[in-house]
Coordinates of C-alpha atoms in Angstrom, one line a residue:
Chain A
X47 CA 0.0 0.0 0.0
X48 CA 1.5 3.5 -1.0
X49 CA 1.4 6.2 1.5
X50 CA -1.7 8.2 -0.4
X51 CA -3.7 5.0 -0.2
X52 CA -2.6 4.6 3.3
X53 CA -4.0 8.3 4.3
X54 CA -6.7 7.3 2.2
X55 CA -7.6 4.3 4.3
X56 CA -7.4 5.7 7.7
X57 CA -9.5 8.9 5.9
X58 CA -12.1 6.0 5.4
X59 CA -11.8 4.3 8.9
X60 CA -12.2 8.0 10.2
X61 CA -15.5 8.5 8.0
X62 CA -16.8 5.6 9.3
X63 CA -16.2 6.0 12.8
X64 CA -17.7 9.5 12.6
X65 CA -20.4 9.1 10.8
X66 CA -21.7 6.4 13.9
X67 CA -20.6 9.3 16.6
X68 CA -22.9 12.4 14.3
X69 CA -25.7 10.6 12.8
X70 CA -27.9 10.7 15.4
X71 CA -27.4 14.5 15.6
X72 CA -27.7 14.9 12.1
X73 CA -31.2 13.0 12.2
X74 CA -32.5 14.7 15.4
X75 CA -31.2 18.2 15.5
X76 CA -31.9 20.2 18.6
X77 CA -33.3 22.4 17.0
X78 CA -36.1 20.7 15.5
X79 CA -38.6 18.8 17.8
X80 CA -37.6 14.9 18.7
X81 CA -40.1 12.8 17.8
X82 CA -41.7 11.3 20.7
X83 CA -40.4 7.6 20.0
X84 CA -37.1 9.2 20.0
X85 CA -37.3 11.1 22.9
X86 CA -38.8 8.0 24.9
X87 CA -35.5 5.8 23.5
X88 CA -33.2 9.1 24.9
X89 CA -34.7 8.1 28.5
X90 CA -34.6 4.7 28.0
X91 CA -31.3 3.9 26.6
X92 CA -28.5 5.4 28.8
X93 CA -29.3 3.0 31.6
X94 CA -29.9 0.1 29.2
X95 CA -26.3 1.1 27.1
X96 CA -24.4 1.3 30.4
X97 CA -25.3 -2.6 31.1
X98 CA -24.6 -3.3 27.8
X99 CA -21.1 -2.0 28.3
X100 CA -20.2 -3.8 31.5
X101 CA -21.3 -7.1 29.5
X102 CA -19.1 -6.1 26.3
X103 CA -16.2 -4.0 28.0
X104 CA -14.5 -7.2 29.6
X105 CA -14.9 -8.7 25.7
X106 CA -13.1 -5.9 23.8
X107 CA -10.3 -5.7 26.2
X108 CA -9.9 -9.3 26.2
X109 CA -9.6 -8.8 22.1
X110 CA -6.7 -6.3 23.2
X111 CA -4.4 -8.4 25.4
X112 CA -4.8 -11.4 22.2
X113 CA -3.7 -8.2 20.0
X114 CA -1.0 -6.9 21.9
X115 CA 0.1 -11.0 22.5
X116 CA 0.2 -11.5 18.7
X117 CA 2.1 -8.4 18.1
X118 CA 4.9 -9.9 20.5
X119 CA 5.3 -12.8 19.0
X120 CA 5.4 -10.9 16.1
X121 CA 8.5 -8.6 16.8
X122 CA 10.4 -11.2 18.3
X123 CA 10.3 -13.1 14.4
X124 CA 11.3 -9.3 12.8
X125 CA 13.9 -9.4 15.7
X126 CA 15.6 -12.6 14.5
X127 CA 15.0 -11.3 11.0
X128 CA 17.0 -8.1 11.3
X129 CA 19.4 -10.2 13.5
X130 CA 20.4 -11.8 10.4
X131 CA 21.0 -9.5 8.4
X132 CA 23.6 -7.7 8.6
X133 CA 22.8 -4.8 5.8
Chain B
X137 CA -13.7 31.5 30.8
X138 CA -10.8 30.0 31.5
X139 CA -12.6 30.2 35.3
X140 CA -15.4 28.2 34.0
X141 CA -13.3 25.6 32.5
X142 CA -10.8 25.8 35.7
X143 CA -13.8 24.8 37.8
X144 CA -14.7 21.8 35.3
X145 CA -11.4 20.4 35.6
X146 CA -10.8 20.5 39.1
X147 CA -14.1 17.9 39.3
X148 CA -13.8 16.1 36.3
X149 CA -9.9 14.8 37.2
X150 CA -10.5 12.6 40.2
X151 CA -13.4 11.3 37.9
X152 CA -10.7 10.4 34.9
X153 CA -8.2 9.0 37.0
X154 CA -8.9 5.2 36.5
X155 CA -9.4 5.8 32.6
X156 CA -5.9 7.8 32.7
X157 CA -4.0 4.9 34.3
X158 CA -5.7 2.3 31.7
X159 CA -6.0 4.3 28.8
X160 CA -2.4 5.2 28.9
X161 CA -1.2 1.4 29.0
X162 CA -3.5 0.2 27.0
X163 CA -2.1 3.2 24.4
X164 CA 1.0 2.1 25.0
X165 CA 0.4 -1.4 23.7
X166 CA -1.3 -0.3 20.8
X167 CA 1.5 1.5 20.1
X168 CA 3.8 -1.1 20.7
X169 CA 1.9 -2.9 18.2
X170 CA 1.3 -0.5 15.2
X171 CA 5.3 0.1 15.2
X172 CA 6.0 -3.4 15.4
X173 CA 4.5 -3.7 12.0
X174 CA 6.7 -1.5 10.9
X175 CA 5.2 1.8 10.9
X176 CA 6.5 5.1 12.3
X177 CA 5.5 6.9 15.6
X178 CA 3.6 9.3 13.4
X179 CA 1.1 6.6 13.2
X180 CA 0.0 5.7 16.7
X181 CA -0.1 9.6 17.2
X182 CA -2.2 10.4 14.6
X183 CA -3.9 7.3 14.2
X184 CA -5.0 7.7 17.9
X185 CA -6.1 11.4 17.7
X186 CA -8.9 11.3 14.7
X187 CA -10.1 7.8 15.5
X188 CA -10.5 7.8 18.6
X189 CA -12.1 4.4 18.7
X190 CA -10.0 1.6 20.7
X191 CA -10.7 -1.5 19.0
X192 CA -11.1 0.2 16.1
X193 CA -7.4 1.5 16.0
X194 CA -6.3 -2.4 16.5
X195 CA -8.3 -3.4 12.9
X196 CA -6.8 -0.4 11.4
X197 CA -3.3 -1.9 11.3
X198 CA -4.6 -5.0 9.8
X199 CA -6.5 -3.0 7.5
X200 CA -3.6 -1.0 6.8
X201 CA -0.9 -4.2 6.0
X202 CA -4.1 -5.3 3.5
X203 CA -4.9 -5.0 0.4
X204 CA -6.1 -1.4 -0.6
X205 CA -10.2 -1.4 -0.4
X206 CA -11.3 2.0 1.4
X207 CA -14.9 1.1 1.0
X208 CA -14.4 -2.4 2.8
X209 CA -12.8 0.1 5.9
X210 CA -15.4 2.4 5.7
X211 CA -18.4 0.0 6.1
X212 CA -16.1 -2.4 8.8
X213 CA -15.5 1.0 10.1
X214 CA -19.4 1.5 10.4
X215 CA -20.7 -2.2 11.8
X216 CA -17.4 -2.0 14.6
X217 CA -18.3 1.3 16.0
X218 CA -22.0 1.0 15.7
X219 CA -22.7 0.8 19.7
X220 CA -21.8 4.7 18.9
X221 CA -25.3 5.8 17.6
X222 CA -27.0 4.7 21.0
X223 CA -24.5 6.9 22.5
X224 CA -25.8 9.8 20.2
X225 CA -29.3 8.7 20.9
X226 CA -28.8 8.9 24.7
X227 CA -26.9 12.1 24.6
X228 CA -29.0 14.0 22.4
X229 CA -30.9 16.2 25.5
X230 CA -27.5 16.6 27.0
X231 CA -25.6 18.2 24.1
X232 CA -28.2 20.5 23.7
X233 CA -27.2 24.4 24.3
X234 CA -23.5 23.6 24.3
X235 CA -23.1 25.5 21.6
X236 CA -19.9 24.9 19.3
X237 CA -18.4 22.3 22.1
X238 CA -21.1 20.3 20.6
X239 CA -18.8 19.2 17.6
X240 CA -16.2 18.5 19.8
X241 CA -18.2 16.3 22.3
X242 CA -19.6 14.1 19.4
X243 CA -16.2 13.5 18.0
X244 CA -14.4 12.4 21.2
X245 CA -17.6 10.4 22.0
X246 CA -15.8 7.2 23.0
X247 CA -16.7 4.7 25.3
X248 CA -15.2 6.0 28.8
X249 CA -16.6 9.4 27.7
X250 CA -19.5 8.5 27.4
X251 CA -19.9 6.6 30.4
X252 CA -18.7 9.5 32.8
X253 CA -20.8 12.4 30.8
X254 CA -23.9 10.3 30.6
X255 CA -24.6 9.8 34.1
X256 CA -22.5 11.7 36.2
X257 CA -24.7 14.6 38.2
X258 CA -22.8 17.9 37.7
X259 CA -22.9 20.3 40.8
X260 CA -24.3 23.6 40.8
X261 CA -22.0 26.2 39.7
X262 CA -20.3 24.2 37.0
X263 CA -20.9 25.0 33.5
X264 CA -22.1 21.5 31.7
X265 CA -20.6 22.1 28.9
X266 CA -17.1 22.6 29.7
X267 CA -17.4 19.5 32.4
X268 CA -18.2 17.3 29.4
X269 CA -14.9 18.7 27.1
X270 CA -12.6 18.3 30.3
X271 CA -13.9 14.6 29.9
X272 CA -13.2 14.5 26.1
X273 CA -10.1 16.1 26.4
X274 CA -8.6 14.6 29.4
X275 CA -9.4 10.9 27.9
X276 CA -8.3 11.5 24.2
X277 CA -5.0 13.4 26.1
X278 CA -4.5 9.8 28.2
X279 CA -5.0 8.0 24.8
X280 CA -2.9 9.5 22.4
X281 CA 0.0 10.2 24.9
X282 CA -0.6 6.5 25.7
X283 CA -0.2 5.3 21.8
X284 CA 3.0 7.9 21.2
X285 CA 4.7 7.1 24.0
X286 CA 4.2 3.3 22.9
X287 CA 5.1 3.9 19.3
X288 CA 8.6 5.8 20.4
X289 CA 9.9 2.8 22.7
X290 CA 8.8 0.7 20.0
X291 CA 10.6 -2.5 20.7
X292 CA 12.7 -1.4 23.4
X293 CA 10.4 -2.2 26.3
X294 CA 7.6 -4.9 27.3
X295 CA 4.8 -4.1 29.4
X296 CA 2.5 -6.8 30.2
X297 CA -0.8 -5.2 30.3
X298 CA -3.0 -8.2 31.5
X299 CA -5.3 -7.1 34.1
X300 CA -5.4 -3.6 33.5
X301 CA -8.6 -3.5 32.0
X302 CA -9.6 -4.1 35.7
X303 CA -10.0 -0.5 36.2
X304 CA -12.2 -0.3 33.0
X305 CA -14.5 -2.9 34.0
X306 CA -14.3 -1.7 38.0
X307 CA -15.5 1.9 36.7
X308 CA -18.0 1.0 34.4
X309 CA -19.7 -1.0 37.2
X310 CA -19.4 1.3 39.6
X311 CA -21.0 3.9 37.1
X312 CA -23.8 0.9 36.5
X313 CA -24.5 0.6 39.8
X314 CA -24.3 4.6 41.3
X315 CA -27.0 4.4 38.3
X316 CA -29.4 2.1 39.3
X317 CA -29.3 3.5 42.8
X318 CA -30.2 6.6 41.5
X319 CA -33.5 5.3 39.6
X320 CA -37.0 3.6 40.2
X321 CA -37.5 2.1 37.2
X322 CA -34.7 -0.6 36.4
X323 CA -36.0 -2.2 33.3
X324 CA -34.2 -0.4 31.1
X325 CA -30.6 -1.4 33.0
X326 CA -31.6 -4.8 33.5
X327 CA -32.5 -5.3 29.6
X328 CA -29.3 -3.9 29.0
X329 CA -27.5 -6.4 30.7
X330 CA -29.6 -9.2 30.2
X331 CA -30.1 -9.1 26.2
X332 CA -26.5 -8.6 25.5
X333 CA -25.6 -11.4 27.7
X334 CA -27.9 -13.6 25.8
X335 CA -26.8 -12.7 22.4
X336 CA -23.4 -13.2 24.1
X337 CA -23.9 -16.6 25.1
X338 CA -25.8 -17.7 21.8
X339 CA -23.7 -15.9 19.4
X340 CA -20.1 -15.8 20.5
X341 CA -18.0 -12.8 21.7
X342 CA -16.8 -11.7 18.1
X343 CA -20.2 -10.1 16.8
X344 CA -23.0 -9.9 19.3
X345 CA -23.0 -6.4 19.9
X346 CA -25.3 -6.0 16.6
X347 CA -27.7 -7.6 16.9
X348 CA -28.2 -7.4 20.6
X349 CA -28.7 -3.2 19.7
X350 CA -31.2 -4.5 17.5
X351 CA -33.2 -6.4 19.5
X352 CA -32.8 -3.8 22.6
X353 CA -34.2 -1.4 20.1
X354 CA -36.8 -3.9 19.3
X355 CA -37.9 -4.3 23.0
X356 CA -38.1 -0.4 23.9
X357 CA -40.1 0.6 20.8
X358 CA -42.4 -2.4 21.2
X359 CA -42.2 -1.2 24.6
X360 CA -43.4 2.3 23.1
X361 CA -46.2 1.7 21.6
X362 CA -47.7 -0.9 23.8
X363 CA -46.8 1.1 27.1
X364 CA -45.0 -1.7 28.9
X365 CA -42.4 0.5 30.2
X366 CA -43.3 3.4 32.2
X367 CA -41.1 6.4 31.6

């Protein structure tokens, strides 16, 4: 991958991730009146979000540790690698 | 002004300090990882600041060591951080009159964040605003410095960072539980622990965060119209 279409990716990953963080805002703006359904799910969800995170936190940082693992074993084989080679 | 945001500080640190102690060693190891594929400091650091998004940041390097497919990244991009809407949902009274901080707050709108802005009670005499941009700020400061720092030792340390998520989780129940204490009607918590757990046990750990937000969502506007759930 060349630089451009690596600034291009992480342009994309960016996009993505910020399109999940606005949308609700761009749907409901507070300067328009919520619909009632939505308003109802703005009372309803923090609570209901905030268990759904202590059952899913645990998970994703699991996923970390197995990351940060892999990438061990990982530099120890570049290690060698560079090890022997002398250039 | 810089009173206001003085003030917000002052009772927003204590708050951040387990997130700080995680956040910066579990940056560290993401940085530690990204360079050990070869990339440059500049990565982590930059990487770290506009995504903003843990697990996210850990898919990026894969995606980045991939084939080039943007579109692919953008919609993986959408499905891994889609837990983020409900946080828009839930925030959308809370955000309101802040004015241009709004931008801000919806871009740093990460996990911990949202946790801490969500349902901590502000005192009197602090502006709302600014205690909810110390939160940003403080957490994406803990995070980035975490993944540069990681990214400049590069190889030259190892830190094992098993069990330092403990803080995370310890927080986040502690947050859960000053919550429920706080309310009459725990339906709504209990759903959320109960669905997810489900979908977790049936489904696997790699991809039940969909479609238990779906069938949350399901519940609450059934919920809605039929007037199960008192507000």
């Amino acid at each position: 991958m060349s630089f451009t279409e690596q600034i291009i990716t992480i342009a994309a990953v960016v996009a993505g991730t910020m399109l999940t963080r606005f949308l609700p805002f761009i749907l409901f703006p507070s300067n328009k009146k919520t619909p009632p359904l939505v308003a109802f799910l703005d009372k309803m969800l923090p609570a209901a979000v905030m268990g759904m995170l202590v059952v899913l936190l645990p998970q994703g940082y699991a996923n970390y540790d197995r990351q940060s693992r892999r990438s061990g074993s990982y530099r120890r084989s570049t290690d060698s690698h560079i090890a022997g080679n002398p250039a | 002004m810089n009173n206001k945001y003085s003030k917000a500080l002052k009772a927003v640190f204590p708050l951040t300090l387990p997130i700080c102690a995680a956040f910066l060693f579990l940056g560290i190891s993401y940085g530690f990882y990204i360079c050990s594929k070869g990339f440059s400091p500049w990565y982590p650091f930059f990487t770290s600041a506009l995504v903003f998004a843990g697990s996210m940041e850990f898919v990026l390097v894969t995606m980045l060591l991939s084939p080039f497919n943007p579109l692919y990244c953008f919609f993986m991009a959408l499905m891994i951080n889609s837990r983020h809407l409900f946080y828009g949902l839930s925030m959308l009274e809370k955000y309101k009159n802040t004015g241009l901080k709004k931008f801000y707050l919806i871009f740093g709108m990460c996990d911990e964040s949202f946790a801490i802005n969500c349902n901590t009670v502000i005192h009197e005499g602090i502006d709302k605003g600014c205690f909810m941009v110390c939160v940003n700020l403080l957490n994406q400061i803990y995070w980035v410095a975490g993944a540069t720092i990681g990214g400049l030792l590069g190889n030259s340390l190892q830190i094992n960072t098993k069990g330092l998520d403990f803080a995370l989780v310890a927080l986040f129940t502690a947050i859960f539980v000053s919550q429920w204490q706080s309310t009459e009607n725990h339906t709504p918590a209990v759903l959320g622990i109960v669905i997810p757990l489900v979908c977790l046990v049936l489904i696997g750990p790699q991809s039940f965060i969909p479609p238990a937000m779906l069938l949350l969502l399901l519940v609450f506007i059934t919920a809605y119209y039929k007037g199960g759930i008192k507000l």
